[in-house]
CSV table of C-alpha atoms and ligand atoms in Angstrom, one decimal:
chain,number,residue,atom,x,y,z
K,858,UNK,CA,58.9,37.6,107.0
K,859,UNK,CA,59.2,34.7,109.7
K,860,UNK,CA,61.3,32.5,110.3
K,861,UNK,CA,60.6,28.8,109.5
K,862,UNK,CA,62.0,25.5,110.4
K,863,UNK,CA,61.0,22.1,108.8
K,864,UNK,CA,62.2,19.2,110.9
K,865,UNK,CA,62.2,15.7,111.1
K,866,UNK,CA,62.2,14.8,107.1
K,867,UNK,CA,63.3,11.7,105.8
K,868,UNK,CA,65.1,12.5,102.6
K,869,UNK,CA,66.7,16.2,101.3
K,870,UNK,CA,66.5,16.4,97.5
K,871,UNK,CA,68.7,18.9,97.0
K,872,UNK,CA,67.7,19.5,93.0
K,873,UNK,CA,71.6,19.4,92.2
K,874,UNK,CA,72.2,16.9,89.7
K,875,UNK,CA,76.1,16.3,91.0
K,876,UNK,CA,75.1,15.2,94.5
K,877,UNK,CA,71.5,14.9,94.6
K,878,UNK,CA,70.6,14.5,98.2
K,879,UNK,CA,71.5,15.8,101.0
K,880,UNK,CA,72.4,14.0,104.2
K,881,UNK,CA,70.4,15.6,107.1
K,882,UNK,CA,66.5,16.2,108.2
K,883,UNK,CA,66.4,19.9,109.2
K,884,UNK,CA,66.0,22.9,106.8
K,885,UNK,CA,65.8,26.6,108.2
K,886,UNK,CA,64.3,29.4,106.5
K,887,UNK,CA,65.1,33.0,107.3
K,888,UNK,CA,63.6,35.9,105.5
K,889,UNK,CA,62.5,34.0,102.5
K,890,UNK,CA,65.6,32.1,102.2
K,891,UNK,CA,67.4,28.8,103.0
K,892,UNK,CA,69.6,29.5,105.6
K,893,UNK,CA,71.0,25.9,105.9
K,894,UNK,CA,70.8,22.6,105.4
K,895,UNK,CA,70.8,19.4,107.2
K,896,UNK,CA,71.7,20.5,111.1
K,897,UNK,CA,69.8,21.6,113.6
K,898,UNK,CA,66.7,23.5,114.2
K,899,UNK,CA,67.0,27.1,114.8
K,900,UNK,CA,66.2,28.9,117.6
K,901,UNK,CA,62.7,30.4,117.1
K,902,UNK,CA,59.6,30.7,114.8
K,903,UNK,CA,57.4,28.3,113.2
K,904,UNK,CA,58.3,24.9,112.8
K,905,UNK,CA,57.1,22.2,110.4
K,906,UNK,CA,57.1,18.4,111.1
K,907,UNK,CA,57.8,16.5,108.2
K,908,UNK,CA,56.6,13.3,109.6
K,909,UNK,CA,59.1,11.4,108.1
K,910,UNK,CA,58.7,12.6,104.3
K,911,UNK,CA,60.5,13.8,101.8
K,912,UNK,CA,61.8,17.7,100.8
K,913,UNK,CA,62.4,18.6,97.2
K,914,UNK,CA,62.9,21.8,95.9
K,915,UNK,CA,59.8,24.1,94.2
K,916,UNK,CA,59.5,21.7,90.7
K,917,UNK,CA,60.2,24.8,88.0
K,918,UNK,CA,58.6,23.7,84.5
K,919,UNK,CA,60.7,25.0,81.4
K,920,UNK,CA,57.7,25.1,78.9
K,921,UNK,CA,54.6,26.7,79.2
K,922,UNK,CA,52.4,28.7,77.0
K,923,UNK,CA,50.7,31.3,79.8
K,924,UNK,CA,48.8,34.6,78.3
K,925,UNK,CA,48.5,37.3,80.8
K,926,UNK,CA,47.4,36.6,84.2
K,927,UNK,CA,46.3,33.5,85.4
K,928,UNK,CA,43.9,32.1,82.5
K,929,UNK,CA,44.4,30.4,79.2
K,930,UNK,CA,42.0,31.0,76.4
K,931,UNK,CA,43.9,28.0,74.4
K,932,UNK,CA,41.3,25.7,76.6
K,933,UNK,CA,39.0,28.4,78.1
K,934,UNK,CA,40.5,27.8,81.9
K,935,UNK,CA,40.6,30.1,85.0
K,936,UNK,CA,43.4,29.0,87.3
K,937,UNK,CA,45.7,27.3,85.3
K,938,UNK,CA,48.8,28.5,87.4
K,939,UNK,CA,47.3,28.2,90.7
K,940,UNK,CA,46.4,24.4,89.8
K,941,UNK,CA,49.8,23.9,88.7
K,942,UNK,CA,51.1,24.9,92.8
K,943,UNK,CA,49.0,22.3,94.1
K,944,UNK,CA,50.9,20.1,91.4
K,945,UNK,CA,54.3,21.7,93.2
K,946,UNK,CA,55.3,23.8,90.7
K,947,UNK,CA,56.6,26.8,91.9
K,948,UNK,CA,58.5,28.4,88.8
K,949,UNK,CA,57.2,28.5,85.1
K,950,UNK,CA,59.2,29.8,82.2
K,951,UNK,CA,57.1,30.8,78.9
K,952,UNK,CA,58.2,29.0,75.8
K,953,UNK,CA,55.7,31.6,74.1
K,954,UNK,CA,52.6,33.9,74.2
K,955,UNK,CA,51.5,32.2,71.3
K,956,UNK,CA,48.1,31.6,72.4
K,957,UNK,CA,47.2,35.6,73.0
K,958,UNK,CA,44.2,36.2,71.4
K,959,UNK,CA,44.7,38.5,68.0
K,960,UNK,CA,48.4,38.4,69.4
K,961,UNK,CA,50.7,40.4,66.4
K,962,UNK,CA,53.1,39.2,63.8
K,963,UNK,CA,54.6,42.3,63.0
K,964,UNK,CA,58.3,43.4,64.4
K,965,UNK,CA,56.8,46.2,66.8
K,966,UNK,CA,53.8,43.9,67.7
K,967,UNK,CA,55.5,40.8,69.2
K,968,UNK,CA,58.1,43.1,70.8
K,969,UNK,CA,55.5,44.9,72.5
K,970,UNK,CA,53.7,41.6,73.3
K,971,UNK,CA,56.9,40.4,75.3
K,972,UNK,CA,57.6,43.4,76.7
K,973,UNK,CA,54.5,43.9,78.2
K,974,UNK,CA,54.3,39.4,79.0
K,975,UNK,CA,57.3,40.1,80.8
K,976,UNK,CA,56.5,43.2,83.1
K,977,UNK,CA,53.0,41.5,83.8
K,978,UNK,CA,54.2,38.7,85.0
K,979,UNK,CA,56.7,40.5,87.1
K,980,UNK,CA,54.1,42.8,88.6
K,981,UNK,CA,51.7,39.7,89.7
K,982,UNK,CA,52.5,36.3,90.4
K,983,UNK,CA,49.2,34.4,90.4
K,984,UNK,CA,49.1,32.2,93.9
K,985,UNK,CA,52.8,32.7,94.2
K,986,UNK,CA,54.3,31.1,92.0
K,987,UNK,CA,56.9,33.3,89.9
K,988,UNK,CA,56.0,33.1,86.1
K,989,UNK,CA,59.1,34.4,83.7
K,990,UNK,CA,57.0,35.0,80.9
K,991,UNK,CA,57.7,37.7,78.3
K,992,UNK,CA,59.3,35.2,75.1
K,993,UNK,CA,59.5,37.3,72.2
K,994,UNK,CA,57.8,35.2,68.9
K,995,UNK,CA,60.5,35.6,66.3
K,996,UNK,CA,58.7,37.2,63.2
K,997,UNK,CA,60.7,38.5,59.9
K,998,UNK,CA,61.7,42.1,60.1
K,999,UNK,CA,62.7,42.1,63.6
K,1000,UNK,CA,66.6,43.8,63.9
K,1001,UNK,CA,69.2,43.3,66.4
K,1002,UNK,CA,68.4,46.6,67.7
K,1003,UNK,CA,64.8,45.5,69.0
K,1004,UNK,CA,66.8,42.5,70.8
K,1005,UNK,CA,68.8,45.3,72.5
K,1006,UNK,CA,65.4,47.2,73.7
K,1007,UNK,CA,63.7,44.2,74.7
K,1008,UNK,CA,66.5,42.9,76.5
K,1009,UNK,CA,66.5,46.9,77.8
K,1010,UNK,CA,62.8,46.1,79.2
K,1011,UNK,CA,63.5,42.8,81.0
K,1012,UNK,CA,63.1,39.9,77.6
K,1013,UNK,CA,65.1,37.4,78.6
K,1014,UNK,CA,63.3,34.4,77.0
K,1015,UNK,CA,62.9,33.7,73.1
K,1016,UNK,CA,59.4,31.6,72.3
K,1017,UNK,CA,60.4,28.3,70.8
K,1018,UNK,CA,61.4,29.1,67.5
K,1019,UNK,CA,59.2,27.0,64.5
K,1020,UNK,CA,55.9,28.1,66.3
K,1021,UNK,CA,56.0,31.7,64.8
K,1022,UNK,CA,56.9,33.2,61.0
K,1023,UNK,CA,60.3,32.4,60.8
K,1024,UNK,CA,60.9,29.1,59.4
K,1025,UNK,CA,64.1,29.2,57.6
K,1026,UNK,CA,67.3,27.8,59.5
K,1027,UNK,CA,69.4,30.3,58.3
K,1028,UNK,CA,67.5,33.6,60.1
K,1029,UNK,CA,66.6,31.9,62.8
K,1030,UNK,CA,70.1,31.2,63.6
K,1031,UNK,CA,70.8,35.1,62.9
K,1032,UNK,CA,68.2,36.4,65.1
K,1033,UNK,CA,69.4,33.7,68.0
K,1034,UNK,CA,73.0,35.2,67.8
K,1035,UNK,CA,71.3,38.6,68.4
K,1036,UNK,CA,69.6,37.1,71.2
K,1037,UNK,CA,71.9,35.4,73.0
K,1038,UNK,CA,74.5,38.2,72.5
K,1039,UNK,CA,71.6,40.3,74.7
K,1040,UNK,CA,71.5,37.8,77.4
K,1041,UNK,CA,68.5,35.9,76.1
K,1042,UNK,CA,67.5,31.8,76.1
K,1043,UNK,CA,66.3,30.8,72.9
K,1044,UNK,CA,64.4,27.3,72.5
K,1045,UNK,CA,63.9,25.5,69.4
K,1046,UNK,CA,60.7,23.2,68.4
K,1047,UNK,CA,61.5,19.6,67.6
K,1048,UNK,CA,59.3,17.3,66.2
K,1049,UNK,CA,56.1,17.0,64.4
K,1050,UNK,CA,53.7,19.9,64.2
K,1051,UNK,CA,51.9,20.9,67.1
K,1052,UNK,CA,48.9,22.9,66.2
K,1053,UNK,CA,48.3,24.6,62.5
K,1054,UNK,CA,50.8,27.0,61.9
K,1055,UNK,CA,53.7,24.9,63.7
K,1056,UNK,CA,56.5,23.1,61.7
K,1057,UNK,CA,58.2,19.9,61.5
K,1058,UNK,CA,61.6,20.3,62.8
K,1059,UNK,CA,64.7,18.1,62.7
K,1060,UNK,CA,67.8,17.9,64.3
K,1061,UNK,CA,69.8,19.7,61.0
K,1062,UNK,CA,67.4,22.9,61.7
K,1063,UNK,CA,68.6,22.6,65.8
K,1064,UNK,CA,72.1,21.9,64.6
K,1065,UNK,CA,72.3,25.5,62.3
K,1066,UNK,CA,71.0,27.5,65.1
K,1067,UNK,CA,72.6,26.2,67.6
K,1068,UNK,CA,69.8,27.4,70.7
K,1069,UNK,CA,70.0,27.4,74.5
K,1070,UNK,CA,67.2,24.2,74.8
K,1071,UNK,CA,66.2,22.1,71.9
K,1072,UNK,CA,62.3,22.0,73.0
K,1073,UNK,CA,60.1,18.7,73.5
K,1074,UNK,CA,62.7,16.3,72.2
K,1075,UNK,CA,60.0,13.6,73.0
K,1076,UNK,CA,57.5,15.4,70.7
K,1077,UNK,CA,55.2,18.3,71.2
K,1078,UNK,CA,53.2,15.9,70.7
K,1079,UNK,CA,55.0,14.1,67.9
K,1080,UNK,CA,58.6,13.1,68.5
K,1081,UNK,CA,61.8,13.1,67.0
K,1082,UNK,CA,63.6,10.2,66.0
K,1083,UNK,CA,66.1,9.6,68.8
K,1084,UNK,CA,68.7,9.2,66.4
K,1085,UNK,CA,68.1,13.2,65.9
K,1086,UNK,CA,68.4,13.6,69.5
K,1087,UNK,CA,72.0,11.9,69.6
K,1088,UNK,CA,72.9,14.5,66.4
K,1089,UNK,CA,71.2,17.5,68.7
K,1090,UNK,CA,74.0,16.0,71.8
K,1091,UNK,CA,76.5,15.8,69.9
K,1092,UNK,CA,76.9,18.8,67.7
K,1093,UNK,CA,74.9,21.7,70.3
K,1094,UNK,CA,75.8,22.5,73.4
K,1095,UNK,CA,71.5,23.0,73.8
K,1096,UNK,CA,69.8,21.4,77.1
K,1097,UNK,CA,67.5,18.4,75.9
K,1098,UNK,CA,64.1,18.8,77.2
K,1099,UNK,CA,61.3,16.2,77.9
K,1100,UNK,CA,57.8,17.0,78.5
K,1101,UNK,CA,54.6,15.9,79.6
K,1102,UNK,CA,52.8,17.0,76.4
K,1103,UNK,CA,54.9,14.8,74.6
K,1104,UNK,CA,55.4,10.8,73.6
K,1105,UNK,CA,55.4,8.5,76.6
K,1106,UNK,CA,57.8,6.1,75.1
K,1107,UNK,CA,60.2,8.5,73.9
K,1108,UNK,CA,60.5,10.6,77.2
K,1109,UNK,CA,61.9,7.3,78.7
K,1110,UNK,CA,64.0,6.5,75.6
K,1111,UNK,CA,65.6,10.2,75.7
K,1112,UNK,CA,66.4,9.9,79.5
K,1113,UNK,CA,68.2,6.7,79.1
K,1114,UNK,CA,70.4,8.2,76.1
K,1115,UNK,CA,71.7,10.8,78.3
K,1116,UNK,CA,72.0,8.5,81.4
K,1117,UNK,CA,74.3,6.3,78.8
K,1118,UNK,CA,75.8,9.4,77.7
K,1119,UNK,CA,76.6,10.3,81.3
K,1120,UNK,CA,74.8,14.1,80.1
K,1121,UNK,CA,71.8,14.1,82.5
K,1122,UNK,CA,72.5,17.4,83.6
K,1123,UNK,CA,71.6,18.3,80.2
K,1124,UNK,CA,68.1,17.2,80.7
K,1125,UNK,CA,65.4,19.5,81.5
K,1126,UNK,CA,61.5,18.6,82.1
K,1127,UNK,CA,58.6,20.9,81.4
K,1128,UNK,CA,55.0,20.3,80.2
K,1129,UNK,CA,53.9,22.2,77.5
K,1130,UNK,CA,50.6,23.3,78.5
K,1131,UNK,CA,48.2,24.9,78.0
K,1132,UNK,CA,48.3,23.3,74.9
K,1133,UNK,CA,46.3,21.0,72.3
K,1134,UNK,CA,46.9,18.5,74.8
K,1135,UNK,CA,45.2,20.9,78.0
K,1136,UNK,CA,46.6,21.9,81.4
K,1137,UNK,CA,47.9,19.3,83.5
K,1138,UNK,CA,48.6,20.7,87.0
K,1139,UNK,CA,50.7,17.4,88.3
K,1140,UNK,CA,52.4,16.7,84.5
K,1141,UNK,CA,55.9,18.0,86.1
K,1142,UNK,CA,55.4,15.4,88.7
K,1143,UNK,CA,54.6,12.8,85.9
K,1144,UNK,CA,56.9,13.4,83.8
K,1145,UNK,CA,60.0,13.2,86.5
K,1146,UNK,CA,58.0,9.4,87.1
K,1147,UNK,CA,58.6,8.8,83.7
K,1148,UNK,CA,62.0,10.0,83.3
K,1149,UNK,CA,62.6,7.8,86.4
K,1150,UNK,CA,60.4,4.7,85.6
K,1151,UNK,CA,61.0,4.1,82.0
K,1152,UNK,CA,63.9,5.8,81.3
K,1153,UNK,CA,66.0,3.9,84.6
K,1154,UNK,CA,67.2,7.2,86.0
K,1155,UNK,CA,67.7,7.3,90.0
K,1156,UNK,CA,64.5,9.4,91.3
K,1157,UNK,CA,66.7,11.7,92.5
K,1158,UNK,CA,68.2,12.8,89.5
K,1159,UNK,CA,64.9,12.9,87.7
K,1160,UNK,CA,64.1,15.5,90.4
K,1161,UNK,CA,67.0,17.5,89.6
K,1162,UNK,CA,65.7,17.8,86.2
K,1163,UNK,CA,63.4,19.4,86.9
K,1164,UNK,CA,64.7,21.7,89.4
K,1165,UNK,CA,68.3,22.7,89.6
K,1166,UNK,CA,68.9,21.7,85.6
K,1167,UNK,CA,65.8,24.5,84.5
K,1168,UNK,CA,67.2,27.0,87.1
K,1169,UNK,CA,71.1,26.8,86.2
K,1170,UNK,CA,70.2,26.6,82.3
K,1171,UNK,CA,67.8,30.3,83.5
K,1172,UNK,CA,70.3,31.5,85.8
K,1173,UNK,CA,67.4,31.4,89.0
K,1174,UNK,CA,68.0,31.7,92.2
K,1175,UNK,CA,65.9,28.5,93.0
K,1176,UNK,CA,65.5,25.2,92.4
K,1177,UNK,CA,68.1,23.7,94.5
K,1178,UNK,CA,67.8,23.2,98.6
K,1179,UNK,CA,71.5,25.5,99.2
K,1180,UNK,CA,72.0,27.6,101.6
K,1181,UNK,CA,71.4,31.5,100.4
K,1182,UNK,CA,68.7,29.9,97.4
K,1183,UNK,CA,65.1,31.5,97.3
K,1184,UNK,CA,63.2,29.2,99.7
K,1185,UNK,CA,61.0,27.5,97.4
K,1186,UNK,CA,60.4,24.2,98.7
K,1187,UNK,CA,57.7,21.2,98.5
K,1188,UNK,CA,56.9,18.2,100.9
K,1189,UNK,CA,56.3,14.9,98.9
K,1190,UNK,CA,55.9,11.6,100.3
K,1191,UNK,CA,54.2,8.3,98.3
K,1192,UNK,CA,51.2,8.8,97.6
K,1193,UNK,CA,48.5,6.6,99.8
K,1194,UNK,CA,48.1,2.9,98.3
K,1195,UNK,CA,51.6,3.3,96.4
K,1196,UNK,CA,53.7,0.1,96.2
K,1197,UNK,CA,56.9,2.4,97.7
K,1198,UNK,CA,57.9,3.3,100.6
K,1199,UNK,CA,58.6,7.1,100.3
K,1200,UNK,CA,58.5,9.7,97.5
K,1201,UNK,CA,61.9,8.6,95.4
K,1202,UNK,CA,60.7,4.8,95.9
K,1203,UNK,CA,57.2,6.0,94.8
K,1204,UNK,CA,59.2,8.1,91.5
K,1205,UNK,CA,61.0,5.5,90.3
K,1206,UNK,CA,57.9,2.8,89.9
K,1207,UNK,CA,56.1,5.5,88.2
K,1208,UNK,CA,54.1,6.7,90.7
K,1209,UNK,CA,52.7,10.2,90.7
K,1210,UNK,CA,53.9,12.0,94.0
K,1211,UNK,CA,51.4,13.3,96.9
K,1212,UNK,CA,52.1,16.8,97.7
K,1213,UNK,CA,52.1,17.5,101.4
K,1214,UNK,CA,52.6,21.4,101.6
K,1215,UNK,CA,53.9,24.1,98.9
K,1216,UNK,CA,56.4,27.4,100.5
K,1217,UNK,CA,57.4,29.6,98.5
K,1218,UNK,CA,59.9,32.2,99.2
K,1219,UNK,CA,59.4,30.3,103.0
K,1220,UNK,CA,55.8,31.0,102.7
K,1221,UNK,CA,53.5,28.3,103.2
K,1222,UNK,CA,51.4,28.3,99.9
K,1223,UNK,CA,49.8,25.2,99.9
K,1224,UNK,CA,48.6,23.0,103.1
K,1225,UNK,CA,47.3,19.7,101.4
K,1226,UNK,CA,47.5,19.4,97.7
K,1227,UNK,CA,43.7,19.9,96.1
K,1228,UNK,CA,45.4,17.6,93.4
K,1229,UNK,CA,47.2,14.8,94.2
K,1230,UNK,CA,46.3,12.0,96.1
K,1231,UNK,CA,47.1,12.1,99.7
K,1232,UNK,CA,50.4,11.7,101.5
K,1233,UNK,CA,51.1,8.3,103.6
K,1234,UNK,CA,52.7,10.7,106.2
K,1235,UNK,CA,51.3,12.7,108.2
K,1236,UNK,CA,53.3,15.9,108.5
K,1237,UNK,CA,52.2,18.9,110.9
K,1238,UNK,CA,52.1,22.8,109.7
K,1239,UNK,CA,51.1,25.2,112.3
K,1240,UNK,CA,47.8,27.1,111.1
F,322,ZN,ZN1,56.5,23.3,70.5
């Protein structure tokens, strides 16, 4: 792999929620990682001209529903994922396979299912971007031994629990004990019902089993009351995620609880798609313009959410612009026409960002985003 320097940006976000950007306007890549941050340019090998704009790390969305390979028969759509990169999003972690056609609701079934997500997913990342997929549906009959094999084969997620056959707080609390005690995230559903089979789940059901993320806190589509969110804070330790799929409003209104709270770096932002709702390939970006916009958190921050917060909570070797990270990396500026003058100006009036260029593991990925509007910049990437 070659070497790769990007020069001359304006602002570093560095995706880490305790000091948020970086002073600097030089990053250098070597063999697929960030080698540092901020200096000079190194010596050799390709360089980028930022033009002035803004560096943020690959955006990494904590909730999607993906199927195997890059299509979702939930809305009938080829290219999902690869959409999503030209939307910056450069890590996806499965909330579920629920949307598997004739997928199984028997114990060997959805271990199988997740088993075989996971390795998939792992074999083939569609355009690039690195898909942890693979969450076991909770079903009855399933034992802690089959947490201990899935874990064996790679499992590390567990599907947002109130989607799938167990409904009672009291097992679902069991089976996520099992699962974190094999090194496993577990989400819970909040909120109304999503699609037929879903429940309606309150903060007392998050509060009994006690998960990793309490899931779509500003609905999935239909939100919580935010005085359940303030029980979730105070009596879990869970990450509070806010999603595009969800209510507007209440995205805002969650952000600015935790902001008061001073707990933003429990916030984390996904989308939810596919979905009821569809496939949004810039709802990451949206939803940090919400967080930021309506919910009066610095732009910065609200990129952090959705970067560094998703990768710590997963343990991932991206999401943050550090020296030795995976060099996952996108060029945003304010989009053309925007009332701002760069990308976290653009952010916090509620602009949705243009996306200059897309590298992933220091591989350029994405030239001119086939999605967003274009960039005020101009910024310069070798052919
Ligand atoms: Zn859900």
């Amino acid at each position: 792999m070659s070497d790769l320097t990007i020069t001359n940006i304006g602002t570093i976000v560095s995706g880490n929620i305790t000091a948020p950007i970086t002073p600097g306007d030089t990053i250098v890549i070597r063999d697929g990682k960030i080698e540092s941050v901020g200096g000079s340019p190194g010596p050799d090998g390709v360089e980028i001209d930022a033009g002035g704009a803004t560096v943020i790390p690959g955006l990494c969305d904590n909730h999607v529903h993906p199927v195997i390979g890059d299509y979702t028969p939930r809305q009938h759509q080829i290219g999902f994922i690869e959409s999503c990169l030209h939307g910056g999003v450069t890590t996806m972690m499965s909330a579920g396979e629920p949307h598997t056609p004739g997928r199984p609701k028997d114990p060997a079934g959805v271990k199988a299912l997740a088993i075989l997500a996971s390795k998939s997913f792992t074999n083939l990342r569609p355009a690039g971007v690195k898909v942890h997929a693979g969450a076991v549906m909770l079903e009855p009959g399933l034992t802690e031994s089959d947490f201990a094999e899935m874990a064996a084969e790679g499992v590390r997620l567990v599907a947002e629990i109130g989607i799938s056959g167990i409904k009672d707080a009291d097992e679902a609390a069991q089976m996520t004990r099992w699962a974190q005690a094999h090194g496993m995230r577990v989400m819970v559903h909040t909120g109304g019902a999503s699609i037929p089979g879903s429940g309606v789940i309150g903060a007392d059901f998050v509060i009994t089993v006690q998960p990793d993320v309490a899931g779509h806190t500003n609905g999935g589509p239909t939100a919580l009351p935010l005085s359940d969110v303030e029980m979730i804070l105070d009596q879990t330790e869970a990450k509070v995620e806010v999603v595009h799929n969800g209510n507007v409003k209440a995205a805002g209104a969650v952000a600015a609880l935790l902001a008061e709270r001073d707990e933003l770096h429990r916030l984390v932002v996904g989308t939810d798609s596919p979905a009821g709702s569809g496939v949004q390939p810039l709802g990451v970006l949206r939803t940090m313009s919400w967080v930021s916009s309506l919910g009066g958190i610095p732009a910065a921050i609200a990129v952090a959410a959705a970067t560094g917060n998703v990768a710590n909570l997963h343990g991932l070797d991206t999401g943050t612009i550090t020296p030795g990270a995976e060099a996952d990396l996108v060029i945003v500026d304010a989009p053309l026409g925007s009332q701002a003058d760069d990308a976290l100006g653009a952010l916090s009036i509620g602009d949705t960002l243009a996306v200059a260029a897309v590298l992933i593991d220091g591989v350029v990925r994405v030239r001119k985003s086939r999605n967003t509007p274009p960039p005020v910049r101009s910024i310069g990437i070798p052919q």
